[in-house]
């Protein structure tokens, strides 16, 4: 609460929020392209992200105090390394990789001068917060997409992308051997530092530090609904963060334990990503045509199809008593049949067959329903996360491989 009364902190928080707003604006445009009309979800998504981010920041602050997390100069190195890694591959913009590299460099070369167990504990705490946020909001605002998988097959699915501004309170060492009563000079570059109190002249002097972090979650849902996939992703990431925190606690006991924790930080995170990807592409896709009808990929909230009761994953069997031959035939029936339309469908959530009545959507507006792809679509999403530096390195490699 004290942080939000400080103009410098508030300005920094708004800057992070503005960057996140750009990301949600891009996602909203993708959603508009799919439905053919504005969805009006950009502001709602941004406000929800800010609210969940504050909630996650509170949870992270409690965790940092409980675990005794102390930050000194680790943050000076984390962000630059993370940004360099992002230029190689976007998904490397994660402290799990930057923290692991910095910890390994410290263990083998003594540089940079950081506390390896503490930086790994910071990574674990942030991922605990991310796991919680994925559980409660990771599925909200999922964007429908036609996705080209590893085998070249086009299937329906959702891209799950969330961004949260996270203000986390942690402890920071500002001096040694001097008490606040003796006159500690607080760093001028951060106005939120408050000195701790100690009667021991040889003890460390701590300060409260509010760290602004931007957490992001990116995933896909092909074989499961966005809500089901978010729950699984949250569980796996939570297990990873707990293991990393336990290993970080042991890292201060021996170099072997520290080495194991430093390796587990990036490799364990890679295992979580690999497992999540394998769960989707290794299982039977959900959003593909069904033998009994047409599969619904997504429905525009509060549109005519939504109000009639249709939801993602349902199977449409007939329109006004006629069974559509395919996706194009379905849209033709929607646009050329007398209103209101009667749609027979199988409800995936209810497990029963139902009949819905679709009202007129209004002049120039669609019914707000997107069907799963049939395999011949020329517009689709390829899962590529290579950054500009990574693409440049691929070109250099290609030249030498000729």
XYZ file of C-alpha atoms in Angstrom:
402
model
C 0.000 0.000 0.000
C 2.902 2.308 0.761
C 4.334 1.664 -2.700
C 1.239 2.929 -4.515
C 1.443 6.291 -2.742
C 4.899 6.830 -4.228
C 4.860 8.696 -7.590
C 8.000 6.940 -8.881
C 6.594 3.477 -8.199
C 3.196 4.376 -9.627
C 4.824 5.681 -12.813
C 6.833 2.481 -13.229
C 3.728 0.358 -12.638
C 1.817 2.321 -15.293
C 4.669 1.887 -17.790
C 4.584 -1.896 -17.305
C 0.791 -1.793 -17.602
C 1.077 0.160 -20.878
C 3.404 -2.468 -22.345
C 0.942 -5.171 -21.326
C -1.925 -3.159 -22.868
C -0.150 -3.319 -26.242
C -0.011 -7.119 -25.999
C -3.710 -7.397 -25.160
C -4.528 -5.046 -28.030
C -2.695 -7.354 -30.440
C -4.573 -10.376 -29.091
C -7.905 -8.571 -29.438
C -7.180 -7.855 -33.097
C -6.572 -11.567 -33.712
C -9.897 -12.339 -32.039
C -11.653 -9.720 -34.170
C -10.228 -11.244 -37.368
C -11.674 -14.622 -36.432
C -15.178 -13.415 -35.553
C -15.408 -10.622 -38.121
C -16.422 -7.978 -35.599
C -15.061 -6.110 -32.600
C -15.235 -8.023 -29.357
C -14.567 -5.121 -26.987
C -12.496 -7.287 -24.644
C -9.224 -5.331 -24.684
C -10.031 -3.040 -21.755
C -11.709 -5.847 -19.808
C -8.684 -8.119 -20.289
C -6.294 -5.345 -19.230
C -8.218 -4.517 -16.048
C -8.473 -8.214 -15.185
C -4.712 -8.616 -15.747
C -3.988 -5.670 -13.431
C -6.277 -7.058 -10.737
C -4.870 -10.583 -10.928
C -1.345 -9.135 -11.082
C -1.865 -7.267 -7.811
C -3.264 -10.423 -6.238
C -0.269 -12.408 -7.509
C 2.098 -9.719 -6.235
C 0.589 -9.991 -2.769
C 1.006 -13.789 -2.858
C 4.601 -13.422 -4.074
C 5.386 -10.891 -1.348
C 4.127 -13.272 1.344
C 6.183 -16.097 -0.160
C 9.326 -13.947 -0.297
C 8.975 -13.077 3.408
C 8.203 -16.659 4.448
C 11.150 -18.068 2.495
C 13.518 -15.319 3.671
C 14.285 -14.268 0.095
C 16.952 -11.569 -0.030
C 17.898 -9.642 -3.175
C 21.166 -7.785 -3.537
C 22.535 -7.129 -7.036
C 20.947 -10.114 -8.781
C 18.400 -7.947 -10.572
C 21.179 -6.002 -12.301
C 22.096 -9.146 -14.229
C 18.784 -10.979 -14.605
C 17.036 -8.634 -17.014
C 19.950 -8.104 -19.481
C 20.586 -11.859 -19.731
C 16.857 -12.565 -20.138
C 16.572 -9.995 -22.950
C 19.575 -11.457 -24.798
C 18.055 -14.919 -24.524
C 14.730 -13.528 -25.806
C 16.480 -12.357 -28.985
C 17.478 -15.982 -29.593
C 14.035 -17.397 -28.800
C 11.040 -15.497 -27.421
C 10.143 -18.221 -24.940
C 13.557 -17.791 -23.295
C 12.344 -14.459 -21.858
C 12.055 -16.171 -18.531
C 14.094 -15.903 -15.350
C 14.331 -19.715 -15.213
C 16.897 -19.620 -18.028
C 18.644 -16.361 -17.096
C 18.812 -17.359 -13.421
C 20.222 -20.786 -14.231
C 22.905 -19.332 -16.523
C 23.939 -16.711 -13.969
C 24.097 -19.302 -11.188
C 26.235 -21.638 -13.317
C 28.552 -18.783 -14.303
C 28.979 -17.837 -10.654
C 29.724 -21.433 -9.622
C 32.294 -22.106 -12.368
C 33.891 -18.693 -12.952
C 33.033 -16.671 -9.845
C 31.320 -14.066 -12.021
C 29.035 -12.272 -11.507
C 29.250 -11.720 -7.777
C 25.789 -12.958 -6.871
C 24.202 -15.266 -4.353
C 23.299 -18.285 -6.510
C 20.835 -19.870 -4.020
C 18.975 -16.573 -3.639
C 18.639 -15.964 -7.371
C 17.292 -19.503 -7.838
C 14.883 -18.968 -4.935
C 13.662 -15.778 -6.653
C 13.013 -17.781 -9.837
C 11.069 -20.354 -7.809
C 8.918 -17.747 -6.040
C 8.040 -15.968 -9.290
C 7.043 -19.270 -10.889
C 4.874 -20.114 -7.876
C 3.058 -16.833 -8.466
C 2.774 -17.610 -12.176
C 1.372 -21.058 -11.398
C -1.330 -19.485 -9.224
C -2.213 -16.896 -11.869
C -2.428 -19.546 -14.601
C -4.805 -21.559 -12.436
C -7.215 -18.687 -11.768
C -7.003 -16.757 -15.051
C -4.818 -18.547 -17.609
C -7.831 -19.696 -19.654
C -9.579 -16.319 -19.754
C -9.500 -14.526 -23.085
C -8.187 -17.534 -25.042
C -7.868 -16.684 -28.740
C -9.199 -19.237 -31.280
C -6.768 -20.247 -34.009
C -6.145 -22.710 -36.813
C -2.848 -24.294 -35.804
C -0.350 -26.145 -37.974
C 1.222 -28.884 -35.910
C 4.536 -30.706 -36.178
C 3.208 -33.129 -38.804
C 1.805 -30.339 -40.978
C -1.826 -31.118 -40.095
C -4.070 -28.133 -39.460
C -6.308 -28.436 -36.398
C -8.399 -26.050 -34.370
C -7.267 -24.823 -31.003
C -6.654 -21.861 -28.757
C -3.616 -19.754 -28.033
C -3.416 -18.982 -24.341
C -1.509 -15.782 -23.727
C -1.629 -13.835 -20.499
C 0.470 -10.985 -19.132
C 0.407 -9.685 -15.565
C 2.149 -6.739 -13.813
C 3.527 -8.136 -10.549
C 4.716 -5.855 -7.702
C 6.590 -8.090 -5.242
C 8.033 -6.964 -1.904
C 11.411 -8.496 -1.015
C 14.307 -7.822 1.344
C 17.496 -6.182 0.123
C 20.904 -5.898 1.808
C 21.928 -2.236 1.822
C 24.843 -2.254 4.292
C 26.925 -4.444 6.557
C 28.283 -3.693 9.994
C 26.317 -0.447 10.305
C 22.932 -0.019 11.935
C 20.259 2.419 10.762
C 20.748 4.281 14.023
C 24.337 4.878 12.933
C 23.224 6.618 9.779
C 22.808 4.343 6.761
C 22.684 6.168 3.440
C 19.758 4.759 1.508
C 20.278 4.357 -2.247
C 18.926 7.446 -4.009
C 17.858 5.509 -7.087
C 15.000 3.670 -5.338
C 12.601 5.718 -3.205
C 10.804 2.752 -1.671
C 13.618 1.407 0.503
C 12.954 1.383 4.211
C 15.797 0.423 6.601
C 15.541 -2.508 8.946
C 16.381 -2.316 12.635
C 19.265 -4.171 14.243
C 21.149 -3.748 17.485
C 24.149 -5.783 16.330
C 26.855 -3.531 14.815
C 28.170 -6.470 12.785
C 24.833 -7.515 11.371
C 23.444 -6.897 7.908
C 21.133 -3.967 7.369
C 18.077 -4.826 5.297
C 15.617 -2.710 3.363
C 12.203 -3.346 1.923
C 12.306 -3.346 -1.866
C 9.289 -3.458 -4.165
C 10.200 -5.171 -7.426
C 8.023 -4.708 -10.499
C 7.988 -7.801 -12.687
C 5.981 -8.616 -15.780
C 4.948 -12.274 -15.865
C 3.736 -13.868 -19.087
C 2.115 -17.183 -19.926
C 1.984 -18.674 -23.407
C 0.455 -22.027 -24.262
C -1.853 -23.812 -26.703
C -4.948 -25.933 -26.204
C -5.620 -28.491 -28.964
C -6.669 -31.712 -27.257
C -8.347 -29.995 -24.284
C -10.392 -26.943 -23.518
C -8.475 -23.809 -22.413
C -9.693 -24.278 -18.818
C -8.550 -27.931 -18.722
C -5.162 -27.071 -20.225
C -4.619 -24.174 -17.801
C -5.256 -26.426 -14.801
C -2.700 -28.976 -16.017
C -0.116 -26.298 -16.860
C -0.583 -24.734 -13.438
C -0.064 -28.077 -11.719
C 3.141 -28.907 -13.595
C 4.578 -25.418 -13.128
C 3.688 -25.509 -9.431
C 5.529 -28.815 -8.984
C 8.544 -27.375 -10.813
C 8.641 -24.251 -8.616
C 8.355 -26.249 -5.380
C 11.200 -28.555 -6.419
C 13.341 -25.595 -7.444
C 12.702 -23.819 -4.141
C 13.661 -26.968 -2.198
C 16.847 -27.347 -4.279
C 17.675 -23.650 -3.830
C 17.422 -24.121 -0.062
C 19.903 -27.017 -0.264
C 22.192 -25.076 -2.644
C 23.748 -23.160 0.245
C 24.959 -26.413 1.834
C 27.305 -27.633 -0.906
C 28.508 -26.841 -4.409
C 27.091 -30.119 -5.701
C 23.608 -29.137 -4.508
C 24.083 -25.647 -5.952
C 25.121 -27.113 -9.311
C 22.095 -29.415 -9.344
C 19.761 -26.494 -8.602
C 21.368 -24.281 -11.265
C 20.937 -27.015 -13.891
C 17.398 -27.795 -12.807
C 16.286 -24.166 -13.224
C 16.427 -24.151 -17.080
C 16.208 -27.906 -17.707
C 13.215 -28.391 -15.410
C 11.437 -25.518 -17.125
C 12.170 -27.087 -20.511
C 10.704 -30.342 -19.210
C 7.482 -28.529 -18.245
C 7.217 -27.026 -21.753
C 8.007 -30.356 -23.434
C 5.444 -32.183 -21.330
C 2.767 -29.578 -22.073
C 3.453 -29.684 -25.806
C 3.474 -33.481 -25.863
C 0.147 -33.575 -24.017
C -1.457 -31.559 -26.805
C 0.149 -32.937 -29.958
C 0.387 -36.493 -28.659
C -3.305 -36.728 -27.819
C -6.298 -36.829 -30.144
C -7.177 -33.261 -31.172
C -10.512 -32.007 -29.907
C -11.296 -29.224 -32.359
C -11.556 -31.202 -35.604
C -14.595 -32.299 -37.663
C -16.727 -34.985 -36.014
C -18.308 -37.950 -37.768
C -21.751 -36.899 -36.468
C -21.543 -33.224 -37.400
C -19.525 -30.010 -37.317
C -17.355 -29.175 -34.318
C -17.664 -25.689 -32.813
C -14.271 -24.101 -32.196
C -15.406 -20.950 -30.406
C -18.447 -18.759 -29.816
C -18.431 -14.975 -29.440
C -19.586 -14.099 -25.910
C -23.050 -12.534 -25.806
C -23.552 -13.003 -29.560
C -26.614 -14.779 -31.057
C -24.963 -18.229 -30.958
C -23.827 -17.690 -27.357
C -27.278 -16.554 -26.245
C -28.780 -19.650 -27.888
C -26.578 -21.881 -25.698
C -23.878 -23.004 -28.144
C -20.404 -23.355 -26.678
C -16.898 -24.350 -27.727
C -16.577 -28.099 -28.343
C -20.257 -28.659 -29.199
C -21.196 -30.662 -32.328
C -23.746 -29.162 -34.743
C -25.866 -31.840 -36.426
C -28.501 -29.816 -38.318
C -29.663 -26.315 -39.284
C -33.425 -25.950 -39.787
C -33.616 -29.725 -40.157
C -30.869 -29.922 -42.824
C -27.498 -31.487 -42.094
C -24.719 -29.217 -43.424
C -22.192 -30.986 -45.661
C -19.310 -28.971 -44.338
C -18.147 -25.664 -42.929
C -18.953 -23.624 -46.055
C -22.396 -25.211 -46.334
C -23.087 -24.355 -42.676
C -22.308 -20.670 -43.159
C -24.399 -20.675 -46.357
C -27.367 -22.046 -44.413
C -26.904 -19.418 -41.702
C -26.907 -16.543 -44.155
C -29.654 -17.729 -46.524
C -32.223 -19.449 -44.277
C -35.280 -17.822 -42.774
C -34.854 -16.391 -39.282
C -34.948 -17.406 -36.516
C -32.760 -20.452 -37.164
C -33.159 -23.754 -35.349
C -29.850 -25.507 -34.720
C -29.613 -29.088 -33.461
C -26.401 -29.841 -31.605
C -24.716 -32.121 -29.078
C -23.582 -30.289 -25.949
C -20.087 -31.356 -24.900
C -20.521 -29.950 -21.397
C -23.988 -31.400 -20.824
C -23.514 -34.641 -22.760
C -26.987 -34.376 -24.327
C -28.548 -33.378 -27.659
C -30.273 -30.004 -27.704
C -32.049 -27.617 -30.058
C -31.300 -23.901 -30.041
C -32.987 -20.965 -31.741
C -30.650 -18.334 -33.187
C -31.980 -14.793 -33.421
C -30.951 -12.274 -36.061
C -27.501 -10.824 -35.220
C -28.264 -7.312 -36.421
C -27.305 -5.413 -39.586
C -23.812 -6.288 -40.792
C -23.026 -8.491 -37.795
C -22.196 -12.235 -37.831
C -23.791 -14.914 -35.689
C -20.555 -15.152 -33.678
C -19.654 -18.798 -34.225
C -16.416 -20.291 -35.576
C -16.163 -23.929 -36.654
C -13.157 -26.233 -36.408
C -10.970 -26.404 -39.558
C -11.504 -29.101 -42.165
C -7.869 -29.293 -43.284
C -7.780 -27.141 -46.407
C -7.456 -23.714 -44.783
C -4.827 -21.406 -46.249
C -4.563 -19.233 -43.128
C -3.136 -20.815 -40.023
C -0.787 -20.267 -37.125
C 2.675 -21.812 -37.127
C 4.245 -22.409 -33.739
C 7.491 -20.486 -34.173
C 9.113 -18.578 -31.330
C 12.575 -17.943 -32.806
C 13.770 -14.404 -32.130
C 15.763 -12.102 -34.467
C 19.143 -13.173 -33.081
C 18.103 -16.820 -33.365
C 17.063 -16.351 -37.008
C 20.377 -14.608 -37.726
C 22.288 -17.508 -36.155
C 20.257 -19.944 -38.282
C 21.247 -18.043 -41.424
C 24.937 -18.089 -40.429
C 24.685 -21.820 -39.749
C 23.056 -22.356 -43.136
C 25.900 -20.559 -44.891
C 28.557 -22.725 -43.252
C 26.572 -25.912 -43.826
C 26.497 -25.428 -47.604
